[in-house]
Coordinates of C-alpha atoms in Angstrom, one line a residue:
M439 CA -0.1 0.0 0.1
Y440 CA 1.6 3.4 -1.1
D441 CA 0.7 6.6 0.7
V442 CA 0.4 8.5 -2.5
L443 CA -0.1 7.6 -6.1
V444 CA 1.0 10.2 -8.6
V445 CA -0.2 9.8 -12.1
G446 CA 2.0 11.9 -14.6
G447 CA 5.6 12.7 -14.5
G448 CA 5.6 16.3 -15.8
P449 CA 6.7 19.2 -13.5
A450 CA 3.5 18.9 -11.4
G451 CA 3.9 15.1 -10.9
L452 CA 7.6 15.2 -10.3
N453 CA 7.4 17.9 -7.7
A454 CA 4.6 16.2 -6.0
A455 CA 6.6 13.0 -5.7
L456 CA 9.5 15.1 -4.5
V457 CA 7.8 16.7 -1.7
S458 CA 6.1 13.5 -0.5
G459 CA 9.3 11.6 -0.8
R460 CA 11.1 14.2 1.6
Q461 CA 8.3 13.6 4.0
R462 CA 9.2 10.0 4.1
R463 CA 5.9 8.8 2.3
R464 CA 5.9 5.9 0.2
V465 CA 5.2 7.2 -3.4
L466 CA 4.4 5.5 -6.7
L467 CA 5.0 7.8 -9.6
V468 CA 3.6 6.4 -12.9
D469 CA 4.5 8.2 -15.9
S470 CA 3.5 7.3 -19.5
G471 CA 6.4 9.5 -21.0
R472 CA 4.1 11.7 -23.2
P473 CA 4.4 15.1 -21.9
R474 CA 2.4 18.0 -23.5
N475 CA 5.5 20.1 -24.1
A476 CA 7.6 17.2 -25.7
P477 CA 8.0 19.1 -29.0
A478 CA 9.3 22.2 -27.5
T479 CA 13.2 22.8 -27.2
E480 CA 13.0 25.5 -24.6
M481 CA 10.7 26.4 -21.6
H482 CA 10.6 29.9 -20.1
M483 CA 9.6 31.8 -16.9
F484 CA 11.2 29.2 -14.6
L485 CA 13.4 31.1 -12.3
S486 CA 17.1 29.8 -12.8
R487 CA 15.8 27.6 -15.8
D488 CA 14.9 30.2 -18.3
G489 CA 15.5 28.7 -21.9
F490 CA 16.1 25.3 -20.3
S491 CA 15.0 22.2 -22.2
P492 CA 11.9 20.6 -21.0
A493 CA 13.2 17.1 -21.5
E494 CA 16.3 17.9 -19.5
L495 CA 14.1 19.3 -16.7
R496 CA 12.3 16.0 -16.6
R497 CA 15.6 14.0 -16.6
L498 CA 17.1 15.9 -13.7
G499 CA 13.7 15.6 -11.6
R500 CA 13.9 12.0 -12.0
E501 CA 17.5 11.9 -11.0
E502 CA 16.6 14.0 -7.9
L503 CA 13.8 11.6 -7.0
S504 CA 16.4 8.7 -6.8
A505 CA 17.7 10.2 -3.7
Y506 CA 14.4 9.3 -1.9
P507 CA 14.2 5.6 -1.2
G508 CA 10.4 5.7 -0.6
V509 CA 9.6 7.1 -4.1
E510 CA 9.3 4.5 -6.9
L511 CA 9.0 5.6 -10.6
V512 CA 7.4 3.4 -13.1
E513 CA 7.1 3.9 -16.8
D514 CA 3.4 2.8 -17.7
T515 CA 0.0 4.1 -18.3
V516 CA -2.6 4.1 -15.5
V517 CA -6.0 2.9 -17.6
S518 CA -8.0 2.8 -14.3
V519 CA -8.3 3.9 -10.8
A520 CA -11.1 2.6 -8.6
R521 CA -12.1 3.4 -4.8
T522 CA -11.5 0.6 -2.3
A523 CA -12.3 0.3 1.4
D524 CA -9.0 1.8 2.4
G525 CA -8.1 4.0 -0.5
F526 CA -7.7 3.3 -4.2
E527 CA -6.7 0.6 -6.6
A528 CA -5.1 1.6 -10.0
T529 CA -4.6 -0.7 -12.9
L530 CA -1.7 -0.3 -15.3
A531 CA -1.7 -0.9 -19.0
R532 CA 0.6 -4.0 -18.4
G533 CA -2.2 -5.3 -16.2
V534 CA -0.3 -4.7 -12.8
T535 CA -2.4 -3.4 -10.1
H536 CA -1.2 -1.2 -7.2
R537 CA -3.1 0.3 -4.1
A538 CA -2.6 3.7 -2.6
R539 CA -4.4 5.8 0.1
K540 CA -4.4 9.0 -2.0
V541 CA -4.1 10.0 -5.7
I542 CA -2.7 13.1 -7.4
L543 CA -3.8 13.4 -11.0
A544 CA -1.1 15.3 -12.9
T545 CA -1.9 14.0 -16.3
G546 CA -1.9 17.2 -18.2
Q547 CA -3.7 18.1 -21.3
V548 CA -3.5 17.5 -25.1
D549 CA -3.6 20.5 -27.6
L550 CA -6.0 19.9 -30.4
V551 CA -4.2 21.7 -33.3
D552 CA -6.1 22.5 -36.5
E553 CA -5.8 19.7 -39.3
V554 CA -3.5 21.7 -41.6
E555 CA -0.9 19.9 -43.2
G556 CA 2.5 20.6 -41.4
L557 CA 0.9 22.2 -38.5
A558 CA 1.2 19.7 -35.9
E559 CA 4.8 18.8 -36.8
R560 CA 6.0 22.3 -36.2
F561 CA 3.7 22.9 -32.9
G562 CA 6.2 24.2 -30.4
R563 CA 8.9 24.5 -33.2
G564 CA 8.0 27.6 -34.9
V565 CA 4.4 27.2 -34.2
F566 CA 3.6 28.6 -30.7
H567 CA 0.7 28.6 -28.6
C568 CA 1.4 31.1 -25.9
P569 CA 2.9 34.7 -26.2
F570 CA 4.0 34.6 -22.5
C571 CA 6.1 31.4 -23.1
H572 CA 7.5 32.4 -26.5
G573 CA 6.8 36.1 -27.2
W574 CA 10.2 37.5 -26.1
E575 CA 11.8 35.0 -28.7
T576 CA 9.4 36.2 -31.6
R577 CA 9.7 40.2 -30.9
G578 CA 10.4 41.8 -34.2
K579 CA 9.6 39.0 -36.4
T580 CA 7.0 38.7 -39.1
L581 CA 4.1 36.8 -37.4
A582 CA 0.8 35.0 -38.5
V583 CA -1.8 34.1 -36.0
L584 CA -3.9 31.2 -37.0
G585 CA -7.4 30.6 -35.8
R586 CA -11.1 31.6 -36.3
E587 CA -12.6 31.6 -32.8
L588 CA -12.6 34.9 -31.0
P589 CA -10.0 34.4 -28.6
Q590 CA -7.7 33.0 -31.3
V591 CA -8.3 35.9 -33.4
M592 CA -7.8 38.6 -30.6
L593 CA -4.5 36.9 -29.8
A594 CA -3.3 39.0 -32.9
L595 CA -4.0 42.2 -31.2
Y596 CA -1.7 41.3 -28.2
V597 CA 1.2 40.2 -30.0
R598 CA 0.8 43.1 -32.3
D599 CA 1.0 45.3 -29.3
R600 CA 4.0 43.6 -27.5
F601 CA 6.1 42.0 -30.1
S602 CA 5.7 42.8 -33.8
E603 CA 4.2 45.3 -36.0
D604 CA 3.9 42.7 -38.9
V605 CA 1.1 40.4 -37.9
V606 CA -1.4 38.6 -40.2
V607 CA -4.4 36.8 -39.2
C608 CA -5.1 33.6 -41.1
T609 CA -8.8 32.2 -40.5
D610 CA -8.7 29.2 -42.6
G611 CA -11.7 29.8 -44.9
H612 CA -13.8 31.5 -42.0
P613 CA -15.2 35.0 -41.5
V614 CA -13.5 37.0 -38.8
P615 CA -15.8 37.0 -35.8
E616 CA -17.3 40.2 -34.5
P617 CA -16.1 42.4 -32.7
A618 CA -12.7 41.4 -33.9
A619 CA -12.9 42.7 -37.4
G620 CA -13.1 46.2 -36.8
R621 CA -10.4 46.3 -34.0
L622 CA -8.1 44.2 -36.3
A623 CA -8.5 46.9 -39.2
A624 CA -7.8 49.7 -36.6
A625 CA -4.8 48.0 -35.5
G626 CA -3.4 47.9 -39.3
I627 CA -3.6 43.8 -38.9
E628 CA -4.3 42.2 -42.3
V629 CA -6.7 39.4 -42.5
R630 CA -6.5 36.3 -44.8
E631 CA -9.7 34.3 -45.0
T632 CA -8.6 32.0 -47.7
P633 CA -8.3 28.3 -46.6
L634 CA -4.9 27.3 -45.5
V635 CA -3.4 24.0 -47.2
R636 CA -0.2 23.4 -45.4
I637 CA 2.7 24.9 -43.7
E638 CA 6.3 24.4 -45.0
G639 CA 9.7 25.2 -43.7
E640 CA 11.2 25.7 -40.3
E641 CA 11.3 28.5 -37.6
D642 CA 12.3 31.7 -39.0
A643 CA 11.6 30.6 -42.6
L644 CA 8.1 29.4 -42.5
R645 CA 5.8 29.4 -45.6
L646 CA 2.0 29.4 -45.4
V647 CA 0.4 28.0 -48.6
F648 CA -3.2 28.8 -49.3
A649 CA -5.8 27.2 -51.4
D650 CA -5.7 29.8 -54.1
G651 CA -2.0 29.1 -54.7
E652 CA -0.8 32.2 -52.8
A653 CA 1.9 31.7 -50.1
L654 CA 2.9 33.9 -47.1
E655 CA 6.4 34.2 -45.8
R656 CA 6.5 34.1 -41.8
Q657 CA 9.1 33.7 -39.3
A658 CA 6.8 32.4 -36.5
V659 CA 3.1 31.5 -36.2
Y660 CA 0.9 31.6 -33.2
H661 CA -2.0 29.0 -32.8
R662 CA -4.0 28.8 -29.7
A663 CA -5.2 25.4 -30.0
P664 CA -8.2 24.1 -27.9
T665 CA -7.1 21.2 -25.4
R666 CA -8.5 18.1 -23.8
Q667 CA -7.7 16.1 -20.9
H668 CA -4.8 13.6 -21.5
S669 CA -6.3 11.1 -19.4
A670 CA -10.0 10.1 -18.7
L671 CA -8.9 9.1 -15.2
A672 CA -10.7 12.3 -13.5
E673 CA -14.0 11.5 -15.3
Q674 CA -13.8 8.0 -14.5
L675 CA -13.5 8.6 -10.9
G676 CA -16.5 11.1 -10.9
C677 CA -14.3 14.3 -10.4
T678 CA -16.1 17.4 -11.4
L679 CA -15.1 19.0 -14.6
L680 CA -15.3 22.7 -15.6
A681 CA -16.7 24.0 -18.9
D682 CA -13.3 23.9 -20.5
G683 CA -12.6 20.3 -19.5
C684 CA -10.1 21.3 -16.6
V685 CA -10.8 19.2 -13.3
R686 CA -12.3 21.6 -10.8
V687 CA -9.9 21.9 -7.5
D688 CA -10.0 24.0 -4.5
E689 CA -7.1 26.2 -3.1
F690 CA -5.6 22.9 -1.6
Q691 CA -5.7 21.2 -5.2
R692 CA -8.4 18.9 -3.8
T693 CA -10.9 17.4 -6.5
S694 CA -14.7 17.0 -5.6
V695 CA -13.7 13.3 -4.9
A696 CA -12.3 12.9 -1.4
G697 CA -8.9 11.7 -1.5
V698 CA -8.2 12.6 -5.1
Y699 CA -6.0 15.9 -6.0
A700 CA -5.1 17.3 -9.2
A701 CA -2.4 19.5 -10.3
G702 CA -0.8 21.1 -13.1
D703 CA -2.4 21.8 -16.8
T704 CA -5.0 19.2 -15.9
A705 CA -6.9 21.3 -13.2
R706 CA -7.8 24.7 -12.1
M707 CA -9.9 26.6 -9.6
E708 CA -13.4 27.4 -10.8
A709 CA -12.8 31.1 -9.6
L710 CA -10.0 31.5 -12.1
P711 CA -11.2 32.2 -15.7
D712 CA -8.3 30.4 -17.3
A713 CA -5.7 27.8 -16.3
V714 CA -2.2 29.3 -16.2
T715 CA -0.3 26.6 -17.8
F716 CA 3.4 27.6 -17.2
V717 CA 5.8 25.0 -16.0
I718 CA 6.6 26.6 -12.8
A719 CA 3.2 26.9 -12.1
G720 CA 2.7 23.2 -12.6
A721 CA 5.5 22.5 -10.3
A722 CA 3.9 24.9 -7.8
D723 CA 0.7 23.1 -7.8
G724 CA 2.4 19.7 -7.4
A725 CA 4.1 21.0 -4.2
R726 CA 0.8 22.3 -3.0
A727 CA -1.1 19.0 -3.5
A728 CA 1.6 17.0 -1.8
V729 CA 1.7 19.4 1.2
W730 CA -2.0 19.1 2.0
I731 CA -2.1 15.3 1.2
D732 CA 0.6 14.8 3.6
Q733 CA -1.4 16.8 6.3
E734 CA -4.4 14.8 5.4
L735 CA -2.6 11.5 6.0
F736 CA -1.1 12.8 9.1
R737 CA -4.6 13.8 10.7
E738 CA -5.9 10.3 9.7
D739 CA -3.2 8.5 11.2
A740 CA -3.3 10.6 14.4
G741 CA -6.9 10.1 14.6
L742 CA -7.4 13.9 14.4
G743 CA -10.3 13.6 11.9
G744 CA -10.6 15.4 8.5

């Protein structure tokens, strides 16, 4: 019986396991090895690690966990978690089962990029989702903003104000939603509504090819893709999900299901209009979840109630 089962080995899961391990808890971390930021070569806004490789951060995190004998790391996928009389039982893809008193879901999200040839392959490498994460690196460059929903289109106004005077909106065959059209025109932002066929080239030398045969040369593209949960475990456990698909948590990272916590991109508080999906924020969520799980376990063991 583990004290804590951590599902997901990104910044949130790794930090949760680290904090729990330092409190001498017995921890099982199960990682499928498919992080959301796998395509990215750099991460930003992580103090002392700005510009660091996400893959290297994960490698170092795993290495640090090896110093704590109570932490076990397994490369596998958790396919189901069920409540038992004394906690939870998790079944892995290989058919192995493990029991734990508490669960932290740190399974993250998946970006649902538009079905344009060449787009998915360049996501995180010339095609970026977040101006906070990548804006500084795209300052002064020729930019395109790809999307047809209002938040996607309005992103062009932000990057035009902060990073580049040369921004083109590409709506892939759809009209610009109101009230964006007038604001884009007032800002001098060109709009191309012609369907987009494919994206070619590499960062700093991208080529957007349209259905009418015309092409647009850009140095970087922004595409704020919608997301979905990477794992169905939260829904399977009965955790309350918000309208955007995030798992609802409170200020302690607790879900609506007793004994189940969630951290990182997979979760947010209902009062917050949008999840902050920075790497450092995910790591902080993981630490917070581990601290309050430890306190919950301590109270239970000491007979102090909930």
